[in-house]
PDB file of C-alpha atoms in Angstrom:
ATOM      1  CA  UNK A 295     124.444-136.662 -17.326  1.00 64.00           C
ATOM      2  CA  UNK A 296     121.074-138.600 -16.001  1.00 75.00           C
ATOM      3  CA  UNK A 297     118.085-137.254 -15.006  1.00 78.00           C
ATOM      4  CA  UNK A 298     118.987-138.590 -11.011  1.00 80.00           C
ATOM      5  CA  UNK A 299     122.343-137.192 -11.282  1.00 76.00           C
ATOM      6  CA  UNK A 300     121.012-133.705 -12.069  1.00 77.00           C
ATOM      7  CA  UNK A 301     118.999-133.357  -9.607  1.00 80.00           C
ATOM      8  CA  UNK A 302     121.707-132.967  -6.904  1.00 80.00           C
ATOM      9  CA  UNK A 303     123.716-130.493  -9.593  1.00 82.00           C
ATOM     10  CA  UNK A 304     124.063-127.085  -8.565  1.00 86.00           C
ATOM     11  CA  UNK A 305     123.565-124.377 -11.360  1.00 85.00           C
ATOM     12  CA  UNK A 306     126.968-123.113 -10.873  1.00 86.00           C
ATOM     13  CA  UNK A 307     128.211-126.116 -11.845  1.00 85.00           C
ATOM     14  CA  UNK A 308     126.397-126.339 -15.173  1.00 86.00           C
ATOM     15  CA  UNK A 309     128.748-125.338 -18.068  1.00 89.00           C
ATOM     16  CA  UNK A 310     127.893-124.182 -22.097  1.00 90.00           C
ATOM     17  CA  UNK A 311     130.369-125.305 -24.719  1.00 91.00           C
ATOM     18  CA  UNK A 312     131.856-122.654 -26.769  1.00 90.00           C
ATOM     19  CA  UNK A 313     132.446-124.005 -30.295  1.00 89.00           C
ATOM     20  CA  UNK A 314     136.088-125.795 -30.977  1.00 87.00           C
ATOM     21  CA  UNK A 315     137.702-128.514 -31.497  1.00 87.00           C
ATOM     22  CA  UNK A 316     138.550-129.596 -28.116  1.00 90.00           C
ATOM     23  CA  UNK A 317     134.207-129.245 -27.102  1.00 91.00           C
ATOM     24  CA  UNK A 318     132.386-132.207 -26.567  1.00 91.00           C
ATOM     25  CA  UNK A 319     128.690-131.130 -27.643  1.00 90.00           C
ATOM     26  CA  UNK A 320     125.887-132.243 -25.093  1.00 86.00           C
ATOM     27  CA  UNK A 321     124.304-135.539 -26.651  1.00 82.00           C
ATOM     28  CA  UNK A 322     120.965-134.546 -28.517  1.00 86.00           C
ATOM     29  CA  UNK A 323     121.865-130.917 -28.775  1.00 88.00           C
ATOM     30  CA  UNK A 324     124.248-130.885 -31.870  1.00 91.00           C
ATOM     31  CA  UNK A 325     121.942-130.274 -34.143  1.00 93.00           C
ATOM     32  CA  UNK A 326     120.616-126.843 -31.932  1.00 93.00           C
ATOM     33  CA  UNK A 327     124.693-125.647 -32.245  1.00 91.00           C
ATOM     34  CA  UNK A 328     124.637-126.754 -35.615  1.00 93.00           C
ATOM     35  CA  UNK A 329     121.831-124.378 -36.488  1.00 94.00           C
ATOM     36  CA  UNK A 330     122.750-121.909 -33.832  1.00 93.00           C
ATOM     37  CA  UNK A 331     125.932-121.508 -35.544  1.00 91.00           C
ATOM     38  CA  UNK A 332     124.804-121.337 -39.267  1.00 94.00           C
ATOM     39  CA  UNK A 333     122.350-118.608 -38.166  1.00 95.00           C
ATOM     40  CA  UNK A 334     124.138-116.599 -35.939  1.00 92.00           C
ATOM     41  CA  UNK A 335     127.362-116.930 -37.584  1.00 89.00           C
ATOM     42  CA  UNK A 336     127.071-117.671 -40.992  1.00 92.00           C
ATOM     43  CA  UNK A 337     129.573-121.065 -40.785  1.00 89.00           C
ATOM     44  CA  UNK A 338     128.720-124.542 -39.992  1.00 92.00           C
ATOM     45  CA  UNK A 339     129.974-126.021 -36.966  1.00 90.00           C
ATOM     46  CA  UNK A 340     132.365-128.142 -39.077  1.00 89.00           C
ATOM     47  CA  UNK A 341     134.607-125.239 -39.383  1.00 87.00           C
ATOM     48  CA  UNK A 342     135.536-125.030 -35.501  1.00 86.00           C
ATOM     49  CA  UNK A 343     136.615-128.632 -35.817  1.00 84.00           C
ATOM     50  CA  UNK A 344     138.538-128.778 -39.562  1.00 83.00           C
ATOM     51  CA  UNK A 345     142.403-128.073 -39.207  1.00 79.00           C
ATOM     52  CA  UNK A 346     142.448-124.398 -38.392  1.00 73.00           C
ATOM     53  CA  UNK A 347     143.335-121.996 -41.246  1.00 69.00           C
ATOM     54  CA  UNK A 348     146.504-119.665 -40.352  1.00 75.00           C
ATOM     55  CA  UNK A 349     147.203-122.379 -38.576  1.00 77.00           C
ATOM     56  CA  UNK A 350     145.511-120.631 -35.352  1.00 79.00           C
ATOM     57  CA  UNK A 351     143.956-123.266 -33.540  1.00 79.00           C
ATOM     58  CA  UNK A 352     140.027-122.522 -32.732  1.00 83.00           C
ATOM     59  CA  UNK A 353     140.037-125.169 -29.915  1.00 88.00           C
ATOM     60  CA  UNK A 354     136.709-123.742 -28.116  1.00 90.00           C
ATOM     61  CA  UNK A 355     136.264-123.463 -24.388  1.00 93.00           C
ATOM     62  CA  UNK A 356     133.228-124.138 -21.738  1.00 93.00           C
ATOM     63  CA  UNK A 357     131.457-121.318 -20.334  1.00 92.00           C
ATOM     64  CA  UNK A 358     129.621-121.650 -16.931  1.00 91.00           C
ATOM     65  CA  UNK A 359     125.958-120.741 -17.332  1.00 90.00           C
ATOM     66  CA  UNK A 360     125.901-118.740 -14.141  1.00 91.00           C
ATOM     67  CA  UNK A 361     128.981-117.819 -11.644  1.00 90.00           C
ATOM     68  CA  UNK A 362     128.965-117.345  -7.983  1.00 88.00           C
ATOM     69  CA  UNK A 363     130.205-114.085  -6.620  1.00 90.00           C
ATOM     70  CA  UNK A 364     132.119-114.124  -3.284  1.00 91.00           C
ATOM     71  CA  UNK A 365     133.242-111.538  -0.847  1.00 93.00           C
ATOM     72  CA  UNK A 366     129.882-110.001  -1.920  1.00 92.00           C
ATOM     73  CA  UNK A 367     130.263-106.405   0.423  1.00 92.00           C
ATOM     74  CA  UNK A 368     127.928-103.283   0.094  1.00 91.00           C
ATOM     75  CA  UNK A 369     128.205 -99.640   1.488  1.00 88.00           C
ATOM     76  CA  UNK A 370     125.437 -96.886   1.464  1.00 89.00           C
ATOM     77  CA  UNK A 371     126.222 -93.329  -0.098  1.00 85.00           C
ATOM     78  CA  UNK A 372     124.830 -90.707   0.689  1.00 86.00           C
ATOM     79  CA  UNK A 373     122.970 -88.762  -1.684  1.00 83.00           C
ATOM     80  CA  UNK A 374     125.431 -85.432  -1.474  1.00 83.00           C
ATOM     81  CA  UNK A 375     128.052 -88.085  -1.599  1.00 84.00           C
ATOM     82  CA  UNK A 376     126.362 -89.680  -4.536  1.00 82.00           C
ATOM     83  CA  UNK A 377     125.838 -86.646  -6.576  1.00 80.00           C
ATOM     84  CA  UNK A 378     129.483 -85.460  -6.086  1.00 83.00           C
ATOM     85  CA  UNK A 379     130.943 -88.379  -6.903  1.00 80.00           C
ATOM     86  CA  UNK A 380     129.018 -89.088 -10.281  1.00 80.00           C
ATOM     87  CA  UNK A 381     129.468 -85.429 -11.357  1.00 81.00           C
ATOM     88  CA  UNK A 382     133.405 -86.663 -10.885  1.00 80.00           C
ATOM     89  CA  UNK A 383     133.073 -89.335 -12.625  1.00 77.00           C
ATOM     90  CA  UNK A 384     131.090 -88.726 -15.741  1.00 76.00           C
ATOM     91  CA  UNK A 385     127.571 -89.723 -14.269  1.00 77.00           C
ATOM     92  CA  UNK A 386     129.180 -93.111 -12.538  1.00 77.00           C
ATOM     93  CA  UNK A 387     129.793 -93.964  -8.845  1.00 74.00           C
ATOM     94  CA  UNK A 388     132.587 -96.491  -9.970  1.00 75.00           C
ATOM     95  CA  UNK A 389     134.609 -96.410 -12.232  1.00 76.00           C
ATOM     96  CA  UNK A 390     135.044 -99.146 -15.058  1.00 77.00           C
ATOM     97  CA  UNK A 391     137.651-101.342 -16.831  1.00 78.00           C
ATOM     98  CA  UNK A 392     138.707 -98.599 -19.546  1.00 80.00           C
ATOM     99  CA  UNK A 393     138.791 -95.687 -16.390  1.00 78.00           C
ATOM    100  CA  UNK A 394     141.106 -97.822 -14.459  1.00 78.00           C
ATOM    101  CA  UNK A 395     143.433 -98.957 -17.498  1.00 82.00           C
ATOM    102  CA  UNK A 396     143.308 -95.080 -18.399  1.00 81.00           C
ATOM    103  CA  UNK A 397     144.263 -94.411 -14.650  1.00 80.00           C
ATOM    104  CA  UNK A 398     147.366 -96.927 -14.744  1.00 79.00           C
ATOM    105  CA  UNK A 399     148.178 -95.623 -18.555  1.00 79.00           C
ATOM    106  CA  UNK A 400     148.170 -92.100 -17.000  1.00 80.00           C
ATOM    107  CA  UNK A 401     150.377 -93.012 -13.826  1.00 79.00           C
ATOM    108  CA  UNK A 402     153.318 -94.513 -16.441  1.00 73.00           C
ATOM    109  CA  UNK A 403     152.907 -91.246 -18.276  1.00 69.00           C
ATOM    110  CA  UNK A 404     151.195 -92.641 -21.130  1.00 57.00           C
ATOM    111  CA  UNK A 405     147.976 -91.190 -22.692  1.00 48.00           C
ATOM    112  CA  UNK A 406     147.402 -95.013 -23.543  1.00 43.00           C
ATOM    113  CA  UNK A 407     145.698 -93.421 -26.570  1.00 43.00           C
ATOM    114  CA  UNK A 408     142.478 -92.241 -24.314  1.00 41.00           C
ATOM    115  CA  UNK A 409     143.916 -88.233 -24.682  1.00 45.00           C
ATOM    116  CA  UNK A 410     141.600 -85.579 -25.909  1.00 45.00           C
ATOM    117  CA  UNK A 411     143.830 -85.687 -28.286  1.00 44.00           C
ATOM    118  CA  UNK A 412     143.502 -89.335 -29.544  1.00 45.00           C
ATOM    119  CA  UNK A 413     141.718 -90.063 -32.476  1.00 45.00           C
ATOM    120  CA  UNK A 414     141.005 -93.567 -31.039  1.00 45.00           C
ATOM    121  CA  UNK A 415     139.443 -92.088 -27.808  1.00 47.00           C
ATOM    122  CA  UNK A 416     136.881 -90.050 -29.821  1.00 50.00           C
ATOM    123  CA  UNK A 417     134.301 -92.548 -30.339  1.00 47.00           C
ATOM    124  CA  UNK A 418     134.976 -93.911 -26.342  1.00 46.00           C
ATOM    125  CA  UNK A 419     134.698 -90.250 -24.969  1.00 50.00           C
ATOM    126  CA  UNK A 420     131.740 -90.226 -27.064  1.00 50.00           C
ATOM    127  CA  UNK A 421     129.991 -93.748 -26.128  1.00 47.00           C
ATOM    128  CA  UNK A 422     130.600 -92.412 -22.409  1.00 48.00           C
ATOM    129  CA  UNK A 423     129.413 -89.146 -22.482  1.00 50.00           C
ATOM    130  CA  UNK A 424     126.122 -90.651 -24.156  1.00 47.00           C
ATOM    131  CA  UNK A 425     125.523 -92.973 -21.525  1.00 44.00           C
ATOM    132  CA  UNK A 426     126.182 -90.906 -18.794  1.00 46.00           C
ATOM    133  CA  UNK A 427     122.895 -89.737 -16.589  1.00 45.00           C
ATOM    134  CA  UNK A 428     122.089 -85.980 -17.241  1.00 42.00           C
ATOM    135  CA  UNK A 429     123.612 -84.479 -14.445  1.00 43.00           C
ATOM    136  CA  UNK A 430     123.542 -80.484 -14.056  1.00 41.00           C
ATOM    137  CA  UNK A 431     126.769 -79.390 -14.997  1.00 44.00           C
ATOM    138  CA  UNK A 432     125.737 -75.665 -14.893  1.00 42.00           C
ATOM    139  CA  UNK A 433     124.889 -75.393 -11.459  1.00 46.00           C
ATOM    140  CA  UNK A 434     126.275 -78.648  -9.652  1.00 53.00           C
ATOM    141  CA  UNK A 435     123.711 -78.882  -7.016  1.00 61.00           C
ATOM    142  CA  UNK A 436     121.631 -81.585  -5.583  1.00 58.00           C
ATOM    143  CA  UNK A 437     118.363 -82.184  -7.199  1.00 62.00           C
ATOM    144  CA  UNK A 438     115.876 -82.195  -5.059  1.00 63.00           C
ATOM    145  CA  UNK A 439     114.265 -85.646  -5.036  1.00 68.00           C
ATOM    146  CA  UNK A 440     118.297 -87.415  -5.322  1.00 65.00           C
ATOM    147  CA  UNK A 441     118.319 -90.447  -3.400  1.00 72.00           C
ATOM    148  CA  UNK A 442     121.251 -92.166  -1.720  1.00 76.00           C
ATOM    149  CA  UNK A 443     122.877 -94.912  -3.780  1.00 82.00           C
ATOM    150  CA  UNK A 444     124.296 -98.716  -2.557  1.00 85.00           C
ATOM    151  CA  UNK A 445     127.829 -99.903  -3.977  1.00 83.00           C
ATOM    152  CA  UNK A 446     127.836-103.791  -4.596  1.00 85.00           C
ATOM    153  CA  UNK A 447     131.233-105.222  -4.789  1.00 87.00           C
ATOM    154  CA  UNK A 448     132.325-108.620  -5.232  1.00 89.00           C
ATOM    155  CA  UNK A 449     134.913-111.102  -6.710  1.00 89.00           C
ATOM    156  CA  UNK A 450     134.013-113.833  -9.054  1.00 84.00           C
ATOM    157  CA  UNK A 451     135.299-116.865 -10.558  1.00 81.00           C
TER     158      UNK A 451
END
């Protein structure tokens, strides 16, 4: 990569090497990984690159430094709308990864070990209910400065 030939580069297209054997490390920043990897990690570099021990390959991968979203779409809520939904939904107006995998566990009739009654699921339930925005669960009603809410969605690369 030249100077002139980065200059018509998008950002999308720039990529970060994720330490293996199959990663080609940007010339004059070997020594950075090198010391990124001793500090951060505790192992040299060499050991992504020796013959792997358990004989699981640690071949590396690129990462791109920023992705793209497309079919970027947006709707309004409105703030009754808003409330209800996050009071639904433990303080969230969509649902994430581990809600939808518990959905689809749920639908096969598997607890998928997120029950009440899972031992696993206690420190998730936990993490969830934490981060959850203190909503009032005694009396369910609207505060009176709530706001309406926007919903991003998009797909990405």
């Amino acid at each position: 990569l030249t100077e002139a030939s980065a200059s018509g580069a998008d950002l999308a297209d720039v990529v970060l090497p994720l330490p293996g054997s199959a990663v080609l490390y940007p010339e004059g920043l070997l020594e950075v990984y090198q010391e990124a990897s001793l500090r951060l990690l505790g192992l040299p570099l060499s050991v992504f690159h020796e013959p792997p021990p358990l004989g699981m390959p640690l071949v590396g991968d690129y990462r791109r430094m920023v992705v793209r979203p497309t079919s970027l779409q947006w709707r309004a809520i409105a703030p009754a709308d808003a409330y209800s939904l996050a009071c639904a939904q433990q303080g969230r107006l969509l649902p994430t990864d581990v809600d939808r995998l518990g959905a689809a566990a749920a639908a096969d009739g598997e607890d998928g070990g997120c029950s009440s009654t899972s031992r696993r699921a206690e420190p998730l339930q936990a993490a969830a209910a934490a981060a959850a925005p203190i909503l009032s669960r005694t009396t369910r009603r609207l505060p009176a400065q709530a706001t309406g809410s926007i919903v991003l969605t998009c797909e990405l690369p």
